[in-house]
Amino acid sequence: MNSMSIGIFLCFLFCLFNRFSFADPLYYRSAGSGFWDQRTTWETSADAGFSSLLPVAVAPDSSVGTIFIQAGDTVIIRDTLTIDEVIVEEGGVLVYGNYPSVLTIHNEQGTDLLVYGTFEDSGPENLTWRLGASWMFGSNGTMIRTRSTSATAWRDHYENGIASIPATSNWILRKQNTDQPSLSSVSSYYGNLIVENFTASFWNANVVGSKITGISSAPVIKGNFEIGTGGLNGVKFYSQNSAVNRIAVKGNVSIGATSELRLEDAPTTSGASGLEIGGDLVVHGTLSYDPAEVTDQNRMIRFSGTNDQYISGEGNISIYNLTNHKTSGNLILNRALTVDHIIILEEGAFMLHQNTLSLPNSATNALSRINGWIVSETSDQASTLAWKIDIIGMIYEFPFGKNKQQYIPFRFSLQQGNAGVVKVSTYTTSVANLPLPVFPVFINNLDVNGSDYALHTVDRFWYIDCEAGCTATLEFSYSTDERPSGSSPLQARRFNTLTNLWEDPLCCQTQNAQSVKIPNVTAFAEWTLMEENDALQIREQQSSSVVLNRHEPTSLYPSPFSDELFIRYEQPCDSELWIEIENQLGRKIFTRSWYSKKGSYCLPLDLSTLPEKGLMIVKLIRNDSIETFKLVRE
């Protein structure tokens, strides 16, 4: 080689060295899984596209250009290291491992650690963050924290503020050794917050760092909140938030089959250790609360999403307070639910959806509404609101509704006794009153003394189940589109399963705007409302009863009688009457009741079905009087 050639070659080497050492940084990317400090883990290039690869002399650090962890590769940091401009691609994993080392995030322009894949913080020491250093999630990025090291530093160094964290990103609190992984509570935001246990035994996360313990503010979970839905064993996770705002979960709250979420008694009476849920509540394990604190706003679960929200799962749900605040969409029960203290219906529909909502608190304000309502509306009468009632003289309002404009509450007022648990369901029907109830009471007619009374019946049925014997006042409400076309007042009627007939109306009913109130009810089951005047007219036409001159004495004839008996009587006021017939041994063999207005009447009785003949004792009972007659049936 001549001198000129040697000069050109040296110039080329100088330019090449100057290019790679001073002008353009080297780019590194993972060449496979391995430890960061091993040269074989990496490949390098002078350009970000890695169009030509160069030999790797040493493992990269913050002195080089951008470093990529490629999809499918897991790189583990085991030595003290300073990094900068690191990108973990989707599908790639970077682990700050459990080795005696310190990881430092250097600060250069832009984001210093960008996680599209997974970053696992399992190091024994807190990360060191240079002034201005920052990190950021990609839309599907994942952070796994397994140690009790500081989580607030991750919160404070998020690029553009932690509130900008993507809702689809994942923050995993993972128990995988003897250490207790920690999370940040105050002024914190998460995408999906996932708590899981990869140890061989149950994890009771009852340490301050592993709890949600917000004081000045509660965390916001932009996505889902999952407790023990994955991992090897169950976990018991705690909320001991004492900020005035609840933990906000914009997505679903899910609890795994062997896990538990415990809403603890907050340290102050102003605390709100409950949840604000924007998605579904799915409990396959246990949702529980600490009963010590009696402040109503503590341990409140409030549903406020804009789409339909479901309460489901076969686990154990204990809810102290529940609020429904649905400006759009519905809250829907997919399982039976008990709320131990109070239910507040602020906005929107709470749909029972063929399930029972139970309220064991017997205070009349245990169930209150502002603009919300409960939807029963299933013809199998399985959509039931069950309320413990034991306070005499107070009105318990069951806040049923069809929609925001059609509020149709049922009211129950205990007069005597102890009602125990009162279960109420109701549903609307077609104009022809179909479908008729088939469960829990089978009804195959709307007959009144042999005439179809569908056109004179409100398009709604109610089923009432009183656990204990009691006397109560009932008030039935209906919407205007359910009222029959007639103008007569409506009266409540109960279906008698023994006779397969609708009983005559009980006395002393009053009609209000879109409701009927009836006192002194002692038997419950299936009810509807029928027009009053038409019912009386049909009854009188079918029975051939006629109004007589007043002041006629009560008489029964003929005697002896065979299959028909006539009763002549005077009724001094509107009330209910009963006829009872006993045989000569005193055994009751016939009973009938009916409602009679003030006046004098002659009423025929069809007694063709009486099982016996001979001497009969006939009693006419009304108000507080009993008239007794002896007659013979041939």
XYZ file of C-alpha atoms in Angstrom:
634
model
C 0.000 0.000 0.000
C 1.491 3.370 -1.012
C 1.566 6.401 1.252
C -1.461 7.952 -0.378
C -3.514 4.795 0.178
C -2.397 4.630 3.784
C -3.417 8.245 4.290
C -6.845 7.672 2.794
C -7.340 4.568 4.974
C -6.339 6.427 8.160
C -8.650 9.304 7.243
C -11.483 6.815 6.785
C -10.809 5.254 10.196
C -10.664 8.702 11.819
C -13.955 9.724 10.224
C -15.567 6.443 11.231
C -14.341 6.774 14.829
C -15.423 10.396 14.952
C -18.866 9.478 13.605
C -19.566 6.783 16.193
C -17.788 8.359 19.129
C -18.721 12.003 18.840
C -21.388 12.631 16.175
C -24.136 9.979 16.338
C -24.918 7.817 19.388
C -25.044 4.054 19.162
C -28.450 2.390 19.409
C -28.948 -0.819 21.364
C -31.653 -3.421 21.370
C -32.087 -6.732 23.102
C -30.952 -9.742 21.111
C -32.729 -12.193 23.414
C -33.532 -12.695 27.064
C -30.767 -12.348 29.644
C -29.046 -10.118 32.169
C -28.485 -6.489 31.285
C -24.768 -6.578 32.057
C -24.051 -9.409 29.575
C -22.826 -8.367 26.125
C -24.623 -11.301 24.553
C -27.972 -9.836 25.596
C -27.512 -6.937 23.167
C -26.963 -5.935 19.605
C -26.077 -2.446 18.445
C -26.226 -0.221 15.388
C -25.331 3.251 14.317
C -28.932 3.918 13.280
C -32.271 3.426 15.015
C -33.437 1.150 12.207
C -30.602 -1.289 12.931
C -29.818 -1.562 9.221
C -26.281 -2.692 10.001
C -25.160 -4.333 13.211
C -21.911 -3.582 15.014
C -19.994 -5.651 17.568
C -21.061 -5.106 21.211
C -18.064 -4.300 23.389
C -19.899 -3.532 26.641
C -23.521 -3.489 27.858
C -25.281 -0.157 27.298
C -26.067 2.503 29.906
C -27.130 6.150 29.939
C -24.107 7.185 27.884
C -25.465 5.689 24.664
C -28.477 6.492 22.548
C -31.921 4.882 22.707
C -32.133 1.359 24.153
C -34.932 -0.987 23.063
C -36.234 -4.073 24.883
C -37.801 -6.053 22.081
C -41.038 -8.047 22.103
C -40.502 -11.539 23.464
C -37.328 -10.615 25.391
C -36.943 -10.357 29.170
C -33.947 -8.356 30.379
C -33.012 -8.452 34.075
C -31.010 -5.747 35.857
C -28.790 -7.266 38.549
C -25.983 -4.671 38.896
C -25.978 -0.994 39.789
C -26.954 0.833 36.616
C -27.914 4.243 35.247
C -30.231 4.234 32.249
C -31.746 6.853 30.013
C -33.960 6.821 26.939
C -35.075 3.213 27.384
C -38.093 1.932 25.471
C -39.723 -1.344 26.533
C -41.622 -2.421 23.465
C -45.008 -4.117 23.655
C -44.342 -7.747 24.515
C -40.938 -6.928 26.025
C -40.100 -7.126 29.760
C -37.556 -5.149 31.775
C -36.956 -6.344 35.357
C -35.208 -4.448 38.124
C -34.363 -7.699 39.862
C -33.968 -8.722 43.466
C -30.193 -8.237 43.537
C -27.996 -5.892 45.602
C -28.032 -3.012 43.149
C -29.323 0.526 42.612
C -31.125 1.587 39.447
C -30.850 5.253 38.481
C -33.038 7.003 35.899
C -30.951 9.672 34.183
C -32.486 12.805 32.704
C -32.092 13.789 29.103
C -34.583 15.310 26.723
C -37.995 13.680 26.523
C -39.205 10.646 28.434
C -36.397 8.640 30.033
C -38.289 5.349 30.457
C -41.147 4.527 28.112
C -43.042 1.308 28.897
C -45.181 -0.181 26.143
C -44.558 -3.680 27.476
C -43.798 -4.560 31.119
C -41.525 -3.096 33.763
C -41.124 -5.109 36.967
C -39.891 -3.258 40.054
C -38.558 -6.051 42.253
C -35.344 -4.354 43.343
C -34.374 -4.165 47.005
C -33.704 -0.415 46.855
C -35.713 2.599 45.768
C -34.966 3.825 42.275
C -32.852 6.958 42.128
C -34.398 9.641 39.966
C -32.199 12.422 38.633
C -33.720 15.887 38.653
C -36.293 16.085 35.868
C -36.180 12.369 35.058
C -39.518 10.912 33.965
C -41.245 7.771 32.750
C -44.444 7.025 30.858
C -46.773 4.159 29.952
C -47.858 3.236 26.475
C -51.555 2.488 26.138
C -51.085 -1.178 27.167
C -48.051 -0.814 29.410
C -47.746 -2.794 32.643
C -46.001 -2.034 35.944
C -45.427 -4.910 38.377
C -44.403 -3.994 41.931
C -43.331 -6.775 44.271
C -41.417 -4.903 46.999
C -42.151 -2.442 49.795
C -39.955 0.219 48.179
C -41.388 3.654 47.457
C -44.317 3.851 45.078
C -44.725 7.618 45.410
C -41.605 8.208 43.336
C -43.230 6.454 40.414
C -46.271 8.688 40.932
C -44.227 11.884 41.129
C -41.992 11.239 38.083
C -44.694 10.361 35.588
C -44.365 12.439 32.426
C -47.032 15.193 32.282
C -48.383 14.158 35.710
C -49.816 10.865 36.965
C -53.368 11.970 36.113
C -52.487 11.410 32.446
C -51.819 7.685 32.923
C -53.705 5.618 30.288
C -56.891 3.939 31.511
C -55.879 0.759 29.639
C -52.488 0.437 31.353
C -51.930 -2.066 34.165
C -50.512 -1.544 37.634
C -49.991 -4.895 39.374
C -49.382 -5.197 43.096
C -47.888 -8.697 43.279
C -46.965 -10.681 46.373
C -44.220 -13.109 45.335
C -41.845 -13.299 48.320
C -41.743 -12.361 52.003
C -41.848 -8.637 51.260
C -45.115 -6.653 51.238
C -45.513 -4.764 47.931
C -46.634 -1.173 48.358
C -48.742 1.257 46.392
C -49.413 4.986 46.518
C -52.776 6.264 47.771
C -52.698 10.060 47.974
C -53.153 11.977 44.696
C -52.633 8.760 42.776
C -54.060 7.540 39.494
C -53.987 4.040 38.053
C -55.121 2.421 34.842
C -56.175 -1.090 35.821
C -55.149 -1.776 39.433
C -54.572 -5.499 39.972
C -53.754 -7.133 43.317
C -52.493 -10.703 43.117
C -50.666 -13.343 45.130
C -48.024 -15.652 43.652
C -46.876 -17.182 46.940
C -47.779 -20.617 48.248
C -50.083 -19.297 51.010
C -52.926 -16.820 51.500
C -51.837 -13.171 51.608
C -53.437 -10.993 54.281
C -52.324 -7.555 53.046
C -52.974 -5.874 56.402
C -50.009 -3.502 56.396
C -50.180 0.231 55.849
C -48.092 0.311 52.679
C -50.195 -2.368 51.000
C -53.533 -0.740 51.889
C -55.296 2.190 50.290
C -54.835 4.827 52.982
C -55.618 8.134 51.333
C -55.832 11.076 53.739
C -56.011 14.283 51.706
C -57.385 12.502 48.652
C -58.349 9.026 47.501
C -56.835 7.306 44.456
C -58.576 7.178 41.101
C -58.591 3.909 39.152
C -59.326 4.767 35.538
C -59.852 1.154 34.502
C -60.715 -1.995 36.470
C -59.935 -2.879 40.083
C -59.178 -6.592 40.448
C -58.446 -8.411 43.723
C -57.233 -11.977 43.476
C -58.606 -12.695 40.022
C -55.228 -14.170 39.050
C -52.185 -15.611 40.795
C -51.664 -18.809 42.766
C -53.507 -18.034 46.024
C -56.059 -15.668 47.481
C -55.508 -12.227 48.945
C -57.353 -10.062 51.470
C -56.989 -6.433 50.436
C -58.010 -3.441 52.550
C -59.305 0.061 51.966
C -58.640 2.336 54.918
C -59.088 5.525 52.991
C -59.871 8.483 55.238
C -60.167 11.216 52.619
C -63.571 12.823 52.145
C -63.875 11.381 48.639
C -64.353 7.696 47.904
C -61.971 5.562 45.877
C -63.103 6.112 42.296
C -63.129 3.049 40.042
C -64.156 3.999 36.519
C -64.293 0.365 35.368
C -65.282 -2.904 37.046
C -64.543 -4.096 40.568
C -63.822 -7.851 40.535
C -62.992 -10.107 43.496
C -61.632 -13.607 42.891
C -63.156 -16.743 44.380
C -60.634 -17.116 47.230
C -60.042 -13.397 47.838
C -61.607 -10.553 49.797
C -61.915 -6.783 49.644
C -62.399 -5.276 53.101
C -63.706 -1.717 53.546
C -62.263 -0.750 56.898
C -63.462 1.695 59.488
C -61.792 4.937 58.475
C -59.703 6.685 61.143
C -61.921 9.774 61.089
C -65.672 10.233 60.919
C -65.239 12.226 57.710
C -63.538 9.314 55.995
C -65.020 7.625 52.960
C -63.483 4.183 52.754
C -66.039 3.053 50.203
C -66.045 2.900 46.414
C -67.382 5.019 43.578
C -67.939 2.472 40.799
C -68.412 3.258 37.129
C -68.584 -0.361 35.927
C -69.800 -3.700 37.267
C -69.362 -5.206 40.725
C -68.430 -8.880 40.315
C -67.870 -10.800 43.557
C -66.855 -14.445 43.404
C -65.061 -14.202 46.746
C -65.981 -11.789 49.549
C -66.796 -8.098 49.819
C -66.924 -7.083 53.491
C -66.774 -4.055 55.754
C -65.709 -3.119 59.259
C -68.950 -2.473 61.203
C -67.389 -0.336 63.943
C -67.870 3.070 62.301
C -71.467 4.272 62.151
C -70.996 7.336 59.953
C -73.308 6.833 57.001
C -70.886 7.999 54.329
C -68.204 5.517 55.414
C -68.130 2.266 53.475
C -70.620 3.635 50.938
C -70.659 1.934 47.547
C -71.969 4.365 44.968
C -72.773 3.351 41.385
C -72.408 6.260 38.973
C -71.415 4.919 35.553
C -73.088 6.186 32.395
C -73.805 2.702 30.984
C -75.681 -0.268 32.452
C -73.942 -1.602 35.562
C -74.390 -5.106 36.995
C -74.008 -6.572 40.477
C -73.148 -10.249 40.040
C -71.072 -13.207 41.207
C -71.748 -16.140 43.503
C -69.574 -14.887 46.389
C -70.467 -13.183 49.676
C -71.402 -9.528 49.452
C -71.785 -7.405 52.578
C -72.656 -3.795 51.795
C -73.200 -1.243 54.537
C -74.489 1.649 52.431
C -75.438 1.760 48.754
C -76.201 4.743 46.541
C -77.486 4.580 42.982
C -76.606 7.645 40.926
C -77.334 6.776 37.306
C -77.862 9.757 35.017
C -77.956 7.241 32.155
C -78.096 3.466 31.993
C -79.418 1.193 34.763
C -78.081 -0.527 37.854
C -79.051 -4.188 37.411
C -79.081 -7.015 39.959
C -77.816 -10.323 38.628
C -78.025 -11.944 42.076
C -79.750 -11.538 45.433
C -78.335 -8.636 47.446
C -78.587 -7.399 51.048
C -77.735 -3.824 52.026
C -77.334 -3.719 55.787
C -77.856 -0.032 56.556
C -79.183 2.424 53.974
C -80.064 2.617 50.285
C -80.164 6.018 48.599
C -81.732 6.346 45.145
C -80.250 9.597 43.871
C -80.756 9.124 40.138
C -81.856 6.445 37.716
C -83.282 2.944 37.803
C -82.251 0.121 40.118
C -83.519 -2.977 38.298
C -84.161 -6.070 40.453
C -84.084 -8.309 37.374
C -85.770 -11.364 38.944
C -83.747 -11.071 42.152
C -84.410 -9.988 45.748
C -83.027 -6.796 47.246
C -83.123 -7.051 51.060
C -82.950 -4.282 53.637
C -82.779 -5.484 57.280
C -82.705 -1.951 58.720
C -86.255 -1.230 59.924
C -85.880 2.571 60.002
C -88.272 4.213 57.549
C -85.419 6.356 56.163
C -83.270 3.293 55.519
C -84.545 3.495 51.934
C -84.767 7.004 50.521
C -85.014 8.524 47.075
C -84.283 11.823 45.402
C -84.871 11.144 41.713
C -84.234 7.408 41.550
C -86.564 4.407 41.597
C -86.622 0.608 41.858
C -87.861 -1.476 38.937
C -89.669 -4.720 39.793
C -91.726 -5.346 36.635
C -91.273 -9.099 36.080
C -94.420 -11.202 35.726
C -93.037 -14.118 37.740
C -93.030 -11.773 40.770
C -89.400 -12.760 41.425
C -88.182 -9.144 41.391
C -88.731 -8.504 45.084
C -87.899 -5.748 47.531
C -87.738 -7.228 51.054
C -87.751 -4.797 54.004
C -87.824 -5.513 57.710
C -90.801 -3.637 59.205
C -91.442 -3.418 62.946
C -92.325 0.210 63.762
C -96.071 0.731 64.277
C -97.648 3.807 62.756
C -94.801 4.685 60.373
C -95.071 4.645 56.580
C -92.581 2.470 54.709
C -92.371 3.532 51.086
C -91.292 0.929 48.537
C -90.068 3.263 45.751
C -91.144 1.369 42.644
C -91.219 3.067 39.277
C -91.525 2.299 35.578
C -89.298 5.153 34.454
C -88.334 8.646 35.584
C -91.771 10.054 34.748
C -93.847 7.169 36.132
C -93.213 6.752 39.854
C -95.578 4.204 41.452
C -94.581 3.626 45.107
C -96.177 1.009 47.329
C -96.627 2.044 50.963
C -96.954 -0.196 54.002
C -97.939 1.069 57.446
C -97.937 -1.356 60.367
C -101.020 -1.046 62.596
C -100.662 -4.029 64.913
C -98.195 -6.848 65.484
C -94.748 -7.327 64.002
C -94.635 -7.696 60.253
C -91.107 -9.087 60.168
C -89.798 -9.031 56.605
C -92.296 -7.698 54.084
C -91.610 -8.706 50.478
C -93.273 -6.753 47.679
C -93.168 -7.138 43.917
C -95.270 -5.597 41.174
C -95.567 -5.570 37.412
C -97.600 -3.921 34.697
C -99.699 -5.826 32.161
C -101.217 -5.275 28.751
C -104.558 -3.507 28.354
C -106.218 -6.928 28.600
C -104.466 -7.501 31.945
C -102.204 -10.164 30.520
C -100.082 -11.911 31.562
C -102.004 -13.025 34.631
C -99.839 -14.006 37.629
C -98.703 -17.614 37.653
C -96.127 -17.448 40.456
C -96.085 -17.465 43.446
C -99.903 -17.384 43.139
C -101.578 -18.908 40.102
C -104.450 -16.737 38.869
C -106.560 -17.787 35.895
C -109.379 -15.231 35.974
C -110.442 -11.661 36.528
C -114.029 -12.704 37.217
C -116.371 -10.870 39.524
C -119.381 -13.063 40.225
C -119.012 -14.803 36.886
C -118.279 -11.786 34.688
C -114.910 -10.984 33.124
C -113.776 -7.775 34.761
C -110.570 -7.147 32.775
C -111.766 -3.870 31.249
C -112.510 -2.531 34.732
C -109.163 -3.548 36.267
C -105.959 -1.521 36.498
C -103.185 -2.925 34.312
C -101.003 -3.938 37.254
C -100.677 -6.694 39.872
C -98.957 -6.657 43.259
C -97.702 -9.543 45.373
C -97.155 -8.976 49.107
C -95.629 -11.499 51.478
C -95.697 -10.645 55.194
C -93.356 -12.874 57.192
C -95.308 -12.588 60.470
C -98.944 -12.022 61.355
C -99.892 -8.368 61.488
C -102.496 -5.748 60.627
C -101.427 -3.077 58.175
C -102.555 -0.248 55.932
C -101.603 -0.712 52.293
C -101.411 1.936 49.588
C -101.194 0.898 45.938
C -99.994 3.357 43.290
C -100.387 3.090 39.519
C -99.537 5.198 36.483
C -102.161 7.033 34.459
C -101.706 4.801 31.405
C -102.588 1.739 33.517
C -105.985 2.986 34.660
C -109.125 1.436 33.128
C -111.151 3.668 30.869
C -114.077 4.034 33.293
C -114.479 6.985 35.622
C -115.447 5.073 38.758
C -113.111 5.073 41.774
C -110.797 2.097 42.135
C -110.790 -0.332 45.035
C -108.150 -2.850 46.060
C -109.073 -6.541 45.830
C -107.180 -9.572 47.042
C -107.213 -12.922 45.268
C -108.367 -15.799 47.447
C -106.472 -18.953 46.536
C -108.920 -21.152 48.450
C -111.929 -20.042 46.444
C -110.043 -19.097 43.277
C -111.962 -15.792 43.346
C -111.265 -12.113 43.856
C -112.598 -11.141 47.266
C -115.052 -8.314 47.697
C -113.333 -5.039 48.624
C -112.577 -4.479 52.294
C -114.204 -1.481 53.887
C -112.923 2.021 54.491
C -110.773 2.354 51.373
C -109.800 5.819 50.199
C -108.799 6.965 46.726
C -106.054 9.497 46.114
C -104.482 10.723 42.896
C -103.231 7.522 41.241
C -103.361 5.469 44.440
C -105.746 3.500 46.652
C -105.291 3.111 50.414
C -106.827 0.276 52.396
C -106.608 -0.141 56.197
C -106.968 -3.179 58.488
C -105.452 -5.717 56.109
C -104.542 -9.014 57.758
C -104.098 -11.282 54.707
C -101.808 -10.453 51.808
C -100.668 -12.357 48.653
C -101.875 -11.173 45.205
C -103.700 -7.833 44.721
C -105.035 -5.607 41.993
C -107.363 -2.593 41.702
C -110.877 -2.708 40.220
C -113.441 -0.022 39.561
C -115.768 0.410 42.506
C -119.178 1.300 41.046
C -119.043 -1.190 38.211
C -118.007 -3.907 40.628
C -121.027 -3.205 42.809
C -123.307 -3.107 39.791
C -122.042 -6.430 38.444
C -122.328 -8.026 41.867
C -125.892 -6.852 42.280
C -126.889 -7.926 38.743
C -125.387 -11.356 39.099
C -126.827 -11.959 42.583
C -130.277 -10.480 41.849
C -129.898 -8.479 45.033
C -132.347 -5.575 45.319
C -132.422 -2.514 47.532
C -135.398 -2.548 49.914
C -137.080 0.034 52.078
C -135.005 0.862 55.117
C -135.602 -0.309 58.693
C -136.415 -3.849 57.631
C -135.349 -6.455 60.238
C -132.705 -9.018 59.221
C -134.253 -12.242 58.046
C -133.132 -15.456 56.277
C -135.461 -17.544 54.125
C -136.717 -20.015 53.102
C -136.508 -22.394 56.013
C -135.941 -25.193 55.472
C -133.743 -24.330 52.468
C -132.087 -26.483 49.858
C -129.418 -24.912 47.620
C -130.254 -21.198 47.821
C -130.768 -18.921 50.810
C -131.861 -15.261 50.795
C -130.689 -12.693 53.321
C -132.693 -9.540 53.930
C -130.683 -6.974 55.858
C -130.228 -3.277 56.496
C -126.749 -1.785 56.318
C -126.373 1.362 58.489
C -122.982 2.377 56.981
C -120.522 1.339 54.283
C -118.564 -1.649 55.568
C -117.601 -5.277 55.054
C -119.893 -8.164 56.075
C -119.279 -11.856 56.634
C -121.560 -14.892 56.516
C -120.434 -17.965 58.434
C -122.327 -21.294 58.508
C -121.592 -23.982 61.091
C -123.001 -27.474 61.356
C -124.686 -28.671 64.548
C -121.291 -29.767 65.931
C -119.960 -26.210 65.603
C -117.639 -26.917 62.658
C -117.453 -24.071 60.127
C -118.493 -25.307 56.658
C -119.035 -22.061 54.712
C -117.653 -18.494 54.741
C -118.209 -15.530 52.487
C -117.413 -11.824 52.785
C -118.498 -8.842 50.742
C -118.581 -5.090 50.857
C -121.928 -3.313 51.224
C -122.826 0.344 51.023
C -125.326 1.953 53.332
C -128.881 0.784 52.539
C -131.276 -2.203 52.701
C -130.700 -5.332 50.625
C -131.853 -8.796 49.724
C -128.900 -11.002 48.811
C -129.118 -14.568 47.441
C -126.520 -17.141 48.537
C -125.675 -20.188 46.417
C -125.196 -23.017 48.942
C -125.367 -25.925 46.520
C -121.814 -26.934 47.374
C -122.422 -27.324 51.096
C -121.154 -30.777 52.106
C -123.830 -31.413 54.775
C -127.565 -31.250 55.510
C -129.506 -30.854 58.698
C -129.425 -28.173 61.372
C -127.249 -25.157 60.487
C -126.079 -22.159 62.554
C -125.860 -19.055 60.316
C -123.983 -15.959 61.550
C -124.125 -12.513 59.963
C -121.091 -10.492 61.132
C -120.555 -6.789 60.585
C -118.579 -4.181 62.473
C -118.770 -5.337 66.100
C -122.125 -7.127 65.919
C -123.027 -10.789 65.284
C -126.566 -11.951 64.425
C -127.213 -15.710 64.767
C -129.917 -17.814 63.059
C -130.828 -21.513 63.177
C -131.952 -23.022 59.879
C -132.427 -26.477 58.416
C -131.060 -27.616 55.094
C -133.032 -30.342 53.348
